[in-house]
Short mmCIF file of C-alpha atoms (C1' of nucleotides) in Angstrom, two decimals:
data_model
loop_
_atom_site.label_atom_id
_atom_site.label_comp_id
_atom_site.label_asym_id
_atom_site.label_seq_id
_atom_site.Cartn_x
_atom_site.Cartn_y
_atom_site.Cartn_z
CA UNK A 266 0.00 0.00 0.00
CA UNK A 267 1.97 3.20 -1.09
CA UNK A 268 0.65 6.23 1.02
CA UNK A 269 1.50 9.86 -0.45
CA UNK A 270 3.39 12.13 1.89
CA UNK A 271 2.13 14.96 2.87
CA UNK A 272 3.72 17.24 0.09
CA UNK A 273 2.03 15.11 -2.56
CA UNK A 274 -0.75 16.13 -4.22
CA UNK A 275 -2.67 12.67 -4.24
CA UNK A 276 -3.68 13.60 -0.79
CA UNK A 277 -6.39 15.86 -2.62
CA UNK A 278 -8.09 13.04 -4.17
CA UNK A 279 -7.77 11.24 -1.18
CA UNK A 280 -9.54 14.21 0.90
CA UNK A 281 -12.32 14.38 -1.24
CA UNK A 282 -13.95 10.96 -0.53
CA UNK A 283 -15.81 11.31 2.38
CA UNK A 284 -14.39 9.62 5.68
CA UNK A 285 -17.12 6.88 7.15
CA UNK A 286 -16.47 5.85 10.49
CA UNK A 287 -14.29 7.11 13.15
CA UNK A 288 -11.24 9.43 12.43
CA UNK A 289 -8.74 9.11 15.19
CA UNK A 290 -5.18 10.80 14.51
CA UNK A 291 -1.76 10.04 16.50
CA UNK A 292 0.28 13.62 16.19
CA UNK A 293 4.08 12.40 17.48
CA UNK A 294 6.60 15.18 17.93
CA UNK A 295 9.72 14.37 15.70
CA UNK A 296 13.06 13.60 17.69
CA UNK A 297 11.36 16.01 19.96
CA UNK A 298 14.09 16.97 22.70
CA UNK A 299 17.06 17.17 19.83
CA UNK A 300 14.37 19.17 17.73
CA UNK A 301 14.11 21.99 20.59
CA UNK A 302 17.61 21.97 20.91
CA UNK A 303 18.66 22.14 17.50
CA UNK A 304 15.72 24.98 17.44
CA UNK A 305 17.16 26.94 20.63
CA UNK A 306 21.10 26.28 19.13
CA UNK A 307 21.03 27.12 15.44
CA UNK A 308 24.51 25.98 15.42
CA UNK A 309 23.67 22.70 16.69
CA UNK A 310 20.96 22.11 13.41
CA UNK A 311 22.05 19.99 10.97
CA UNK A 312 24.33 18.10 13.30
CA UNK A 313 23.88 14.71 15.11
CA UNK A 314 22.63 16.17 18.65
CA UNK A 315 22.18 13.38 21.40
CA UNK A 316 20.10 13.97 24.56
CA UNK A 317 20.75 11.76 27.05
CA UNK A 318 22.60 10.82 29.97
CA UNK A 319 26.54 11.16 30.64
CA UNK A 320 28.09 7.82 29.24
CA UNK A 321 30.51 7.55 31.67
CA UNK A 322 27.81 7.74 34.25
CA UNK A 323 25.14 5.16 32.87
CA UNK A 324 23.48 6.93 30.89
CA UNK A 325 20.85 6.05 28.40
CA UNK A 326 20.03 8.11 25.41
CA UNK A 327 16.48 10.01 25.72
CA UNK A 328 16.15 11.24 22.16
CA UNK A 329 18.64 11.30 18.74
CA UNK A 330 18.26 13.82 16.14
CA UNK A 331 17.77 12.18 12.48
CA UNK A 332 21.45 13.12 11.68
CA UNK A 333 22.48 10.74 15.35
CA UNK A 334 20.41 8.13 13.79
CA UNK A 335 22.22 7.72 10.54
CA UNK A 336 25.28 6.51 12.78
CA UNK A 337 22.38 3.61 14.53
CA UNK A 338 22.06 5.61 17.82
CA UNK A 339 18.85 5.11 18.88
CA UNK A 340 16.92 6.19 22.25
CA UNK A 341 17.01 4.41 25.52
CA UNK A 342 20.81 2.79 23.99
CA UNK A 343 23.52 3.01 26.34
CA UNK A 344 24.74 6.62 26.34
CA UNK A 345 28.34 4.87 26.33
CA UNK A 346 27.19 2.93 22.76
CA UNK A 347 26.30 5.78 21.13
CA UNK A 348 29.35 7.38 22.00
CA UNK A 349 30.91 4.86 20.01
CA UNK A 350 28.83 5.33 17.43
CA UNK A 351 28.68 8.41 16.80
CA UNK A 352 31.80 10.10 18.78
CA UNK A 353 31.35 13.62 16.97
CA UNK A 354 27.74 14.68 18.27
CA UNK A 355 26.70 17.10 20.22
CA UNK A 356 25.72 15.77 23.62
CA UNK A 357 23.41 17.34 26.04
CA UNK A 358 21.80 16.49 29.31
CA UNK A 359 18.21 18.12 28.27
CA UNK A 360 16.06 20.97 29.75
CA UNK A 361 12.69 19.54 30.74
CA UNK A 362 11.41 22.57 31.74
CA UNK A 363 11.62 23.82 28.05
CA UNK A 364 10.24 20.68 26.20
CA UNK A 365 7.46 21.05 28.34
CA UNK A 366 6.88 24.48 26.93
CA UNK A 367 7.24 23.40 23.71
CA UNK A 368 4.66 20.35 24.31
CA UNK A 369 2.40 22.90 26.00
CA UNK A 370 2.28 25.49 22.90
CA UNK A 371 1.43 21.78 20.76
CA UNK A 372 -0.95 20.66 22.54
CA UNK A 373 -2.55 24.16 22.59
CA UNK A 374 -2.78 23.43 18.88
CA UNK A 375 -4.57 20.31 19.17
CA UNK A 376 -7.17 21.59 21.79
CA UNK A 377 -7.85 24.50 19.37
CA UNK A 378 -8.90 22.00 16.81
CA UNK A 379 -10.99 19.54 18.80
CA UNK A 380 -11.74 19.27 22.34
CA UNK A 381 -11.41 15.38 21.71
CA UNK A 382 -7.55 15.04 23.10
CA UNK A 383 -5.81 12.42 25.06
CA UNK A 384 -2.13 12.95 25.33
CA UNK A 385 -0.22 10.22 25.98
CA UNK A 386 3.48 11.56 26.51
CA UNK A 387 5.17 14.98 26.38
CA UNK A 388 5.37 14.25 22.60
CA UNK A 389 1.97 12.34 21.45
CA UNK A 390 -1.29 12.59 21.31
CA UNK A 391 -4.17 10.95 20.19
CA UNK A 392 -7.36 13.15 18.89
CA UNK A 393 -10.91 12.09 17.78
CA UNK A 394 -11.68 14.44 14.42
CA UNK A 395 -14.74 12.20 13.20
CA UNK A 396 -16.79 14.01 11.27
CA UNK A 397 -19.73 15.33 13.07
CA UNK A 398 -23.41 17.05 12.44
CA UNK A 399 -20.87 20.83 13.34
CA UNK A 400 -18.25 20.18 12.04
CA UNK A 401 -17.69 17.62 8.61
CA UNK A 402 -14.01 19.20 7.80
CA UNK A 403 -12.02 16.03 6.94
CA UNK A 404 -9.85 14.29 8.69
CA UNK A 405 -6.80 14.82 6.15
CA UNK A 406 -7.03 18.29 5.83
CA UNK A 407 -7.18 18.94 9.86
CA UNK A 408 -4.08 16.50 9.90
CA UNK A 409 -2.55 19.08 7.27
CA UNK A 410 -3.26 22.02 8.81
CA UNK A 411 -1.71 20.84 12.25
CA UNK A 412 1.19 19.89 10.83
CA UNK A 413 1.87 23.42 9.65
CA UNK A 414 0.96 25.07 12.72
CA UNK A 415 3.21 22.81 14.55
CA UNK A 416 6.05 23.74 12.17
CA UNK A 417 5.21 27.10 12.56
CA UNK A 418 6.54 26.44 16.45
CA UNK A 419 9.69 25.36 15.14
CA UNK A 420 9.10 21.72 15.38
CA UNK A 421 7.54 19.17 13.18
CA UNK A 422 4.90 16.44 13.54
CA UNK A 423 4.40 12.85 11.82
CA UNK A 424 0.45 11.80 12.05
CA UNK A 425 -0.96 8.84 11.66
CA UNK A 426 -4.53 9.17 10.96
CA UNK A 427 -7.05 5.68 11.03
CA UNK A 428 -10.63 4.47 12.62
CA UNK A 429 -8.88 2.93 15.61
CA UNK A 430 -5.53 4.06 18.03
CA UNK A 431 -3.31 1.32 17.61
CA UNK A 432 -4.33 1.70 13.46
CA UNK A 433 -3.64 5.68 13.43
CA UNK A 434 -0.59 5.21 16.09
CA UNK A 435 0.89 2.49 13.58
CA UNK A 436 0.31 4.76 10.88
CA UNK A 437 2.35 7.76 12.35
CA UNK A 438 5.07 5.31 12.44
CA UNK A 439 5.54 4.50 8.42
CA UNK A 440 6.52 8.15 7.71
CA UNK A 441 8.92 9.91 9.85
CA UNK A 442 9.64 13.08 9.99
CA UNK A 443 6.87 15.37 9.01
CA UNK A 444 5.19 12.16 7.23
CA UNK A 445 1.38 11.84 7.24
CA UNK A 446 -0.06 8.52 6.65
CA UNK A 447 -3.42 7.69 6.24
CA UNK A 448 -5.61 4.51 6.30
CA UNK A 449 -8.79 4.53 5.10
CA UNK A 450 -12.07 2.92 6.26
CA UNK A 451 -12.18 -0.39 5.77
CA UNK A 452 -8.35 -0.95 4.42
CA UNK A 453 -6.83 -1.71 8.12
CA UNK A 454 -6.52 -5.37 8.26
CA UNK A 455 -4.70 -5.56 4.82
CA UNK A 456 -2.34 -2.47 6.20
CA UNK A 457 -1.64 -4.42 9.17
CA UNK A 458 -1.18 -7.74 7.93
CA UNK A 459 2.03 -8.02 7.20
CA UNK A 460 3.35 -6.03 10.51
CA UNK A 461 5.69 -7.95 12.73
CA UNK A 462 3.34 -8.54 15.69
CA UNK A 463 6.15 -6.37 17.91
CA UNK A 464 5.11 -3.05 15.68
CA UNK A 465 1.47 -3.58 18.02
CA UNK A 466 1.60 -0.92 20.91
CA UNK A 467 0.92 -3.52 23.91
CA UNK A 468 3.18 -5.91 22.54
CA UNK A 469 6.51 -5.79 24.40
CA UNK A 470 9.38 -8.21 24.26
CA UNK A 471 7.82 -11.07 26.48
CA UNK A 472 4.71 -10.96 24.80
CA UNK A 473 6.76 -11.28 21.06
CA UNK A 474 9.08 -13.92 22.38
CA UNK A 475 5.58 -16.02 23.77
CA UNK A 476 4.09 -15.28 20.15
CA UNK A 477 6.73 -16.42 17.87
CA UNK A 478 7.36 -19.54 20.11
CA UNK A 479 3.53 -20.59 19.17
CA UNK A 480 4.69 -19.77 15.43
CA UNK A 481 2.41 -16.08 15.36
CA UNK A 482 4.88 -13.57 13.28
CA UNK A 483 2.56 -10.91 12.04
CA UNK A 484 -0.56 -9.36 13.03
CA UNK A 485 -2.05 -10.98 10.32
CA UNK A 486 -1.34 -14.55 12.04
CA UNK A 487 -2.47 -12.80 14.80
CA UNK A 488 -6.01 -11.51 13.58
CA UNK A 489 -6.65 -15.25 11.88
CA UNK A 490 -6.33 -16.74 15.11
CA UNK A 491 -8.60 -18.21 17.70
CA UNK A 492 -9.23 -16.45 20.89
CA UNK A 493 -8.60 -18.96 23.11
CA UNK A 494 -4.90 -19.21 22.49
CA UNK A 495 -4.11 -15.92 22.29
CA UNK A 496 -5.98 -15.05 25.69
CA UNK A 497 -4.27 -18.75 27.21
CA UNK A 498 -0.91 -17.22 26.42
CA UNK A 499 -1.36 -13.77 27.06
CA UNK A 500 -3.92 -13.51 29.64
CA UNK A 501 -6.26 -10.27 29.28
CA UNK A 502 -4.04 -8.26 27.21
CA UNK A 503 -4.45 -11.17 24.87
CA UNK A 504 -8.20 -10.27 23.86
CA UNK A 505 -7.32 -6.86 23.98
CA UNK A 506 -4.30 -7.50 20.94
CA UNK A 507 -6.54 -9.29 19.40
CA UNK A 508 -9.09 -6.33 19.03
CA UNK A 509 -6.53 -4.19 17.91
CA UNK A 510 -4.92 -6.64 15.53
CA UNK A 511 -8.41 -7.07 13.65
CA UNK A 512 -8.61 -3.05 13.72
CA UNK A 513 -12.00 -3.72 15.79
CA UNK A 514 -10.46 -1.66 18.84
CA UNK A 515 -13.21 0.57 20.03
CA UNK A 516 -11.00 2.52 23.17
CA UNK A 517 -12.51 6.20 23.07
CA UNK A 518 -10.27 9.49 23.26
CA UNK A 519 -10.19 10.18 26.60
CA UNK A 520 -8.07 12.82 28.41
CA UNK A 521 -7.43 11.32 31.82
CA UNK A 522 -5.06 13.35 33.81
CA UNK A 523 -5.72 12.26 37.30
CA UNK A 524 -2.31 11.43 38.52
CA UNK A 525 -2.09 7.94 40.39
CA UNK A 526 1.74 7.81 41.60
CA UNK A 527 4.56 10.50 42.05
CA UNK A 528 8.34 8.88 41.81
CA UNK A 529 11.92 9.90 41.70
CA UNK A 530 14.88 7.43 41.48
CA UNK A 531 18.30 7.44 40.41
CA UNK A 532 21.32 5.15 39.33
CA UNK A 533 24.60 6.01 41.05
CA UNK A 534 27.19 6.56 38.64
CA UNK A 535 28.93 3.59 40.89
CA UNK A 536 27.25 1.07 43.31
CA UNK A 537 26.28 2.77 47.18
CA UNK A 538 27.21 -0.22 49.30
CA UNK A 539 27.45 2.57 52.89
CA UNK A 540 24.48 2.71 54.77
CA UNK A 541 25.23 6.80 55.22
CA UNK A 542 25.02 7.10 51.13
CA UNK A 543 22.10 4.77 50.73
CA UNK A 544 20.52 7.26 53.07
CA UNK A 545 20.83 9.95 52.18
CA UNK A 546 20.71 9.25 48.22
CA UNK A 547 16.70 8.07 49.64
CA UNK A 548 16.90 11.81 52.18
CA UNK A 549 17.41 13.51 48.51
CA UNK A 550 14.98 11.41 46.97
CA UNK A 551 12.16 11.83 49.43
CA UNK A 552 12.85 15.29 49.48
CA UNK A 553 12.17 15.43 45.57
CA UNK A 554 8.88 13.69 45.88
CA UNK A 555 7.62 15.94 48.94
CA UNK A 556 8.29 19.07 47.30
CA UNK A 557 6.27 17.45 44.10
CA UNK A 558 3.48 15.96 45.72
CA UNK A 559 3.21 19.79 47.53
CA UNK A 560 3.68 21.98 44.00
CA UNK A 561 0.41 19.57 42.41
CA UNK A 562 -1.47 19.64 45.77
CA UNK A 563 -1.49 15.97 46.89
CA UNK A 564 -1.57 13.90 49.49
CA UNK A 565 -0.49 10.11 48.53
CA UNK A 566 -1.78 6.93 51.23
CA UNK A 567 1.41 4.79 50.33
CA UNK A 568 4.88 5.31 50.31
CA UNK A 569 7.13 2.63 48.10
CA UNK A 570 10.81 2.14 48.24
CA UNK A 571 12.54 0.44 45.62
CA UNK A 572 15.97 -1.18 45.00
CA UNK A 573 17.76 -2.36 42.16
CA UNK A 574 21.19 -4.78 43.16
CA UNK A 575 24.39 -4.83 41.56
CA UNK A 576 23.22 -8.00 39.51
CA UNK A 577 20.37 -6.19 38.08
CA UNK A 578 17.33 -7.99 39.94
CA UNK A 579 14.71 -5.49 41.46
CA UNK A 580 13.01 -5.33 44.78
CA UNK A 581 10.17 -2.96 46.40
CA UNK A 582 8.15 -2.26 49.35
CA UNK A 583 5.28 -0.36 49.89
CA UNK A 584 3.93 0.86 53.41
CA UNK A 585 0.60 2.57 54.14
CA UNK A 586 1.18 5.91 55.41
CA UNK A 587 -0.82 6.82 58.77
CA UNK A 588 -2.61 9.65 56.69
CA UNK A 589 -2.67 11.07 53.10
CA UNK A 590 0.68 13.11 53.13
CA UNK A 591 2.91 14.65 51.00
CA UNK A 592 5.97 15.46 53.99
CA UNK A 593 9.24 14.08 53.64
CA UNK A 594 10.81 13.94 57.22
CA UNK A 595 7.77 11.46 57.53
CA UNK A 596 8.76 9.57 54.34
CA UNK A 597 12.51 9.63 55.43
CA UNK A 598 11.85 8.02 58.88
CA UNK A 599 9.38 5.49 56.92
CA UNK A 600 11.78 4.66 54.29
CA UNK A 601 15.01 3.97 56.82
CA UNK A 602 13.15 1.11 58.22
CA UNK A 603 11.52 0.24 54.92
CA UNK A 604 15.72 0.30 53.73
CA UNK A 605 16.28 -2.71 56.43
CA UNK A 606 13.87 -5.36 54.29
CA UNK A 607 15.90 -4.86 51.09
CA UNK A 608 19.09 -4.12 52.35
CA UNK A 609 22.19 -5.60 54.80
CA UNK A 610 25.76 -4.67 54.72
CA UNK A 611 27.82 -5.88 52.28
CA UNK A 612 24.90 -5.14 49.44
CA UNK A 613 25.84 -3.10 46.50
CA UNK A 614 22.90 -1.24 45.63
CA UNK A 615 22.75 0.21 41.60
CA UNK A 616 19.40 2.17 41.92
CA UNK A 617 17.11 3.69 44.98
CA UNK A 618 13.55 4.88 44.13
CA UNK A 619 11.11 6.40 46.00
CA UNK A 620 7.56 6.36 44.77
CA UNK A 621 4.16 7.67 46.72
CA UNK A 622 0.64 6.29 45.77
CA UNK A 623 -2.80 6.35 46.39
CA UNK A 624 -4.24 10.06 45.52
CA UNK A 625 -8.15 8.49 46.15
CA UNK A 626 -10.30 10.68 46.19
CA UNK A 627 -10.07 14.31 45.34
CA UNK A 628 -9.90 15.16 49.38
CA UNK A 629 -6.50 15.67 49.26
CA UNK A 630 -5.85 16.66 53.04
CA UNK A 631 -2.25 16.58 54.10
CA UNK A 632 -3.49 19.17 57.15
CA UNK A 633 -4.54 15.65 58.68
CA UNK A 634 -0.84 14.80 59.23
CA UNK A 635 0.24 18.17 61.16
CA UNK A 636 0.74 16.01 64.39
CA UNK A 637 2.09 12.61 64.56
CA UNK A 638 4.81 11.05 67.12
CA UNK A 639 8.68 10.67 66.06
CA UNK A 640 11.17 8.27 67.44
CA UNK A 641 11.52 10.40 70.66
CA UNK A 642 7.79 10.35 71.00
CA UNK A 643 7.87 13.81 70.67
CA UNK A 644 4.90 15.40 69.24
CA UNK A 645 6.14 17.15 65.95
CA UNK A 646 4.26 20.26 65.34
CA UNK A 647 3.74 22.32 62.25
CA UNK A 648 7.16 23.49 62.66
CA UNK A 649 8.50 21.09 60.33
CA UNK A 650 5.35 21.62 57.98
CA UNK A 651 6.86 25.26 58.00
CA UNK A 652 10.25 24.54 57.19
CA UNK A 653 8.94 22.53 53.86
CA UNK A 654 7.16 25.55 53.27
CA UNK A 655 10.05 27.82 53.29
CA UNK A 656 12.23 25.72 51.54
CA UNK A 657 10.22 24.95 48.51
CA UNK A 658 9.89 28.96 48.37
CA UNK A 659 13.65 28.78 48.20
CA UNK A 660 14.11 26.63 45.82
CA UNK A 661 11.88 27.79 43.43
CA UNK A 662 13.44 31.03 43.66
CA UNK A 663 16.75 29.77 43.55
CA UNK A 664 16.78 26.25 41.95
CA UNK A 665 17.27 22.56 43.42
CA UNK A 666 20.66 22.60 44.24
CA UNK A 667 20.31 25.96 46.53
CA UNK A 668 19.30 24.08 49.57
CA UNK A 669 19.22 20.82 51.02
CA UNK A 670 18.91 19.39 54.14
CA UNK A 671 22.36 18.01 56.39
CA UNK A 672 21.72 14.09 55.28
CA UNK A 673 20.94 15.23 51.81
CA UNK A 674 24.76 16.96 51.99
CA UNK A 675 26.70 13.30 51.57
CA UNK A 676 25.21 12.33 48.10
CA UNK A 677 28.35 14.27 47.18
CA UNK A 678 30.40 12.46 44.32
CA UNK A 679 27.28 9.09 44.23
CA UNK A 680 25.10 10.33 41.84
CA UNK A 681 25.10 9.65 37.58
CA UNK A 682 24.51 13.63 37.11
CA UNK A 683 21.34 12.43 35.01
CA UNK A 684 19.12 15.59 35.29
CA UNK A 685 20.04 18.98 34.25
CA UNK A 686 17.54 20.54 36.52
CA UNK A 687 19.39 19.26 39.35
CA UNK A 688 22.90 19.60 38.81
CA UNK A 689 24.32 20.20 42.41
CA UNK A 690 23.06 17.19 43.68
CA UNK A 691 25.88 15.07 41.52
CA UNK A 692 28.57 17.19 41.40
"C1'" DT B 182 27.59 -2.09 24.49
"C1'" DC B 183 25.70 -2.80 29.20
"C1'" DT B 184 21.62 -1.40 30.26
"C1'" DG B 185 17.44 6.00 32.65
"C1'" DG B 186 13.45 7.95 34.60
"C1'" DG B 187 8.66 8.77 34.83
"C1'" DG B 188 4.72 6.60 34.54
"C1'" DT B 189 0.35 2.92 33.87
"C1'" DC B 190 -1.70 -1.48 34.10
"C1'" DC B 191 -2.07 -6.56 35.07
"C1'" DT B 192 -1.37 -10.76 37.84
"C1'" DA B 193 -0.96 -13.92 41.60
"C1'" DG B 194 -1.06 -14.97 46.31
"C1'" DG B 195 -2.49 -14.05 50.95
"C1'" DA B 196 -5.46 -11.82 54.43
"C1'" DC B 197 -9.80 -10.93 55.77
"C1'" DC B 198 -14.81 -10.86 55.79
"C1'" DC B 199 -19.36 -12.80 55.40
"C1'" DT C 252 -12.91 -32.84 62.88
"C1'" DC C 253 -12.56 -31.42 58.62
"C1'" DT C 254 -13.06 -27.79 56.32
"C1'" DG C 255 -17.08 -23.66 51.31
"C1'" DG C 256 -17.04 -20.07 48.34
"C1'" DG C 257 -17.09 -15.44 46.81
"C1'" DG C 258 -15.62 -10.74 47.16
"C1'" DT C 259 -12.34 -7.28 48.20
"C1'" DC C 260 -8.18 -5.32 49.53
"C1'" DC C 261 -3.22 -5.31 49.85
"C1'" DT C 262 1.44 -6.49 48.34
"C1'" DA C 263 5.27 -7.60 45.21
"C1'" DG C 264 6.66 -8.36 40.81
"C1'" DG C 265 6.63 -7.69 36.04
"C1'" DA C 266 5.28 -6.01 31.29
"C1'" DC C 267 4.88 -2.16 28.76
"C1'" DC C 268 4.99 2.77 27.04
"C1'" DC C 269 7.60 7.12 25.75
#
DNA sequence: TCTGGGGTCCTAGGACCC
DNA sequence: TCTGGGGTCCTAGGACCC
């Protein structure tokens, strides 16, 4: 199936047959973090730019411009491969705070057009432009017209545009960048057909290795078969692939942004295996997560420590916490003891996370927590409620690094130096 | 080559309740 | 003395996504 581009004229013809059934489009940001900083560094455009983290501090690579990619590096690839790869690019740690901008101005776009958006990442989105009683523009020339807005940012889009997700997310895959790709009513199954079943969002690596051992390569193996096996091997997600193999997928656009967890963990640059710098790595990390869960205005019911050992293997532990709360000092003291079921001396510890959950119901209420006992079975009063107070004002005045707390002091020289934002904390 | 960080969702087993 | 069944909640682990 040959799909014109978006500069070709054949989408005309296309646009002119009325679309019958649902139109749902996948707009994907192209190489998005190298695009804004290839945008914000003109020198920079036209030159393989890597965003990731530092290779000698394991590292991963977030995004690669299309000039990185000609040299194979690819994200989530050890920073240290592409390196190799590609020794000559430009290398930079990223600045969140700007992509989200960027994504912000986008998806400003999108909610001009239709009210129908679900994003799923900084850099996607999914929108439902089915023609409707109001408004019976088509789908093709919406697509068209977002892409040039988009550009107009600075940026540029690839769209996928189809009657289901996973058939317009596919889509926005054949043609990147600033490809549109469109699959009309009733062509999906022969457009999937022939897809390796790993190209279906939901299929992972487990899921392909369990497919091709029962002889299913494509999504066309997949869509022939009978339910039974597919649900025996793959449990509920099964009858969902199915559904989305046979294009039948009926998932609405949906734009769900009630946060369920809020997390922050790191990989040290080299193993902690010190009780002090396991600490206070989790001090910093709890820290993070307070001041979070206080900027959104939640108050999480479980608190979640997780470790990942030398060899690789992970472990967690989650706690109920005696009231919704978003304050660290309580998380710290929590998350020492939690420390002693996943830890002993003589561990080596690659990774510490700290994760809270359980945001209910909309009462979010941390006031609840403003007494509770300590070790000393001292009361602690709002006085500590206070100091949070004070120094998140601090630090959004003055950044991360300006402040931290005495434990927080010896992650000196442990961390991998991952986030930009937070540069003092590794240095 | 040596494997990030931020998330969501599913599963299986055990506790607990009626 | 031998021993249900269903529902719900919690926990830990894992798959998956970008």
């Amino acid at each position: 199936m040959s799909q014109p581009t978006s500069h070709d004229t054949s989408f005309d013809a296309l646009a002119s047959v009325p679309w019958d059934g649902r139109a749902i489009l996948l707009v994907d940001l192209d190489a998005f973090f190298a695009s804004v900083e290839q945008l914000d560094h003109p020198a920079w455009r036209g030159k393989p730019v890597i965003v990731g983290g530092d290779p000698d501090k394991r590292g991963v690579v977030s995004t690669a411009s299309y000039e990185a990619r000609k040299y194979g590096v690819h994200s989530a690839m050890p920073s240290s491969t592409a390196r190799r790869l590609c020794p000559d690019a430009v290398w930079t740690e990223g600045h969140f705070d700007r992509y989200r901008e960027m994504s912000n101005k986008v998806m400003a776009i999108l909610h001009d057009e239709t009210p129908h958006v679900q994003q799923v990442s900084i850099d996607e989105a999914f929108m439902d432009v089915t023609p409707t009683g109001v408004n019976r523009e088509h789908p093709i020339l919406i697509a068209r017209r977002i892409q040039e807005r988009v550009e107009a940012l600075g940026v540029s889009c690839s769209i996928g545009i189809g009657t289901t997700k996973a058939v317009a997310k596919l889509a926005s895959d054949m043609d990147k960048p600033r490809g549109l790709t469109v699959v009309t009513p009733g062509s999906e199954a022969n457009f999937m057909a022939p897809m390796p079943v790993r190209a279906l969002s939901g299929i992972g690596a487990s899921a392909e290795k369990k497919l091709r051992e029962h002889g299913f390569e494509t999504l066309g193996d997949l869509a022939a078969t009978d339910d039974d096996e597919i649900i025996k091997l793959l449990g509920k997600t099964g009858a969902v692939m199915l559904e989305r193999a046979r294009g039948l997928e009926n998932a609405p656009i949906e734009n769900d942004d009630e946060v369920k967890s809020v997390s922050n963990e790191t990989s040290f640059a080299h193993d902690l295996t010190e009780r002090t710098d396991i600490e206070a790595a989790i001090a910093t990390m709890a820290a993070k997560v307070g001041r979070r869960l206080r900027r959104k205005g939640l108050a999480g019911t479980t608190l979640a420590l997780k470790v990942r050992y030398a060899d690789f293997s992970v472990r967690s532990v989650q706690r109920p916490l005696p009231a919704p709360s978003d304050d660290e000092f309580l998380f710290r003291h929590m998350l020492s003891d939690m420390l002693d079921e996943l830890w002993q001396q003589g561990m080596a510890l690659r990774l510490v996370g700290v994760a809270v959950t359980g945001f209910d119901d909309d009462g979010h209420d941390a006031d609840q927590l403003k007494l509770f006992d300590d070790d000393a079975g001292e009361t602690v009063s709002k006085s500590h409620k206070d100091l949070q107070t004070a120094t998140d004002k601090v630090k959004e005045r003055f950044g991360e690094g300006a402040l931290r707390y005495g434990r927080e002091l010896r992650m000196h020289g442990t961390g991998t130096g991952s986030s930009s934002k937070n540069p003092a904390d590794y240095k």
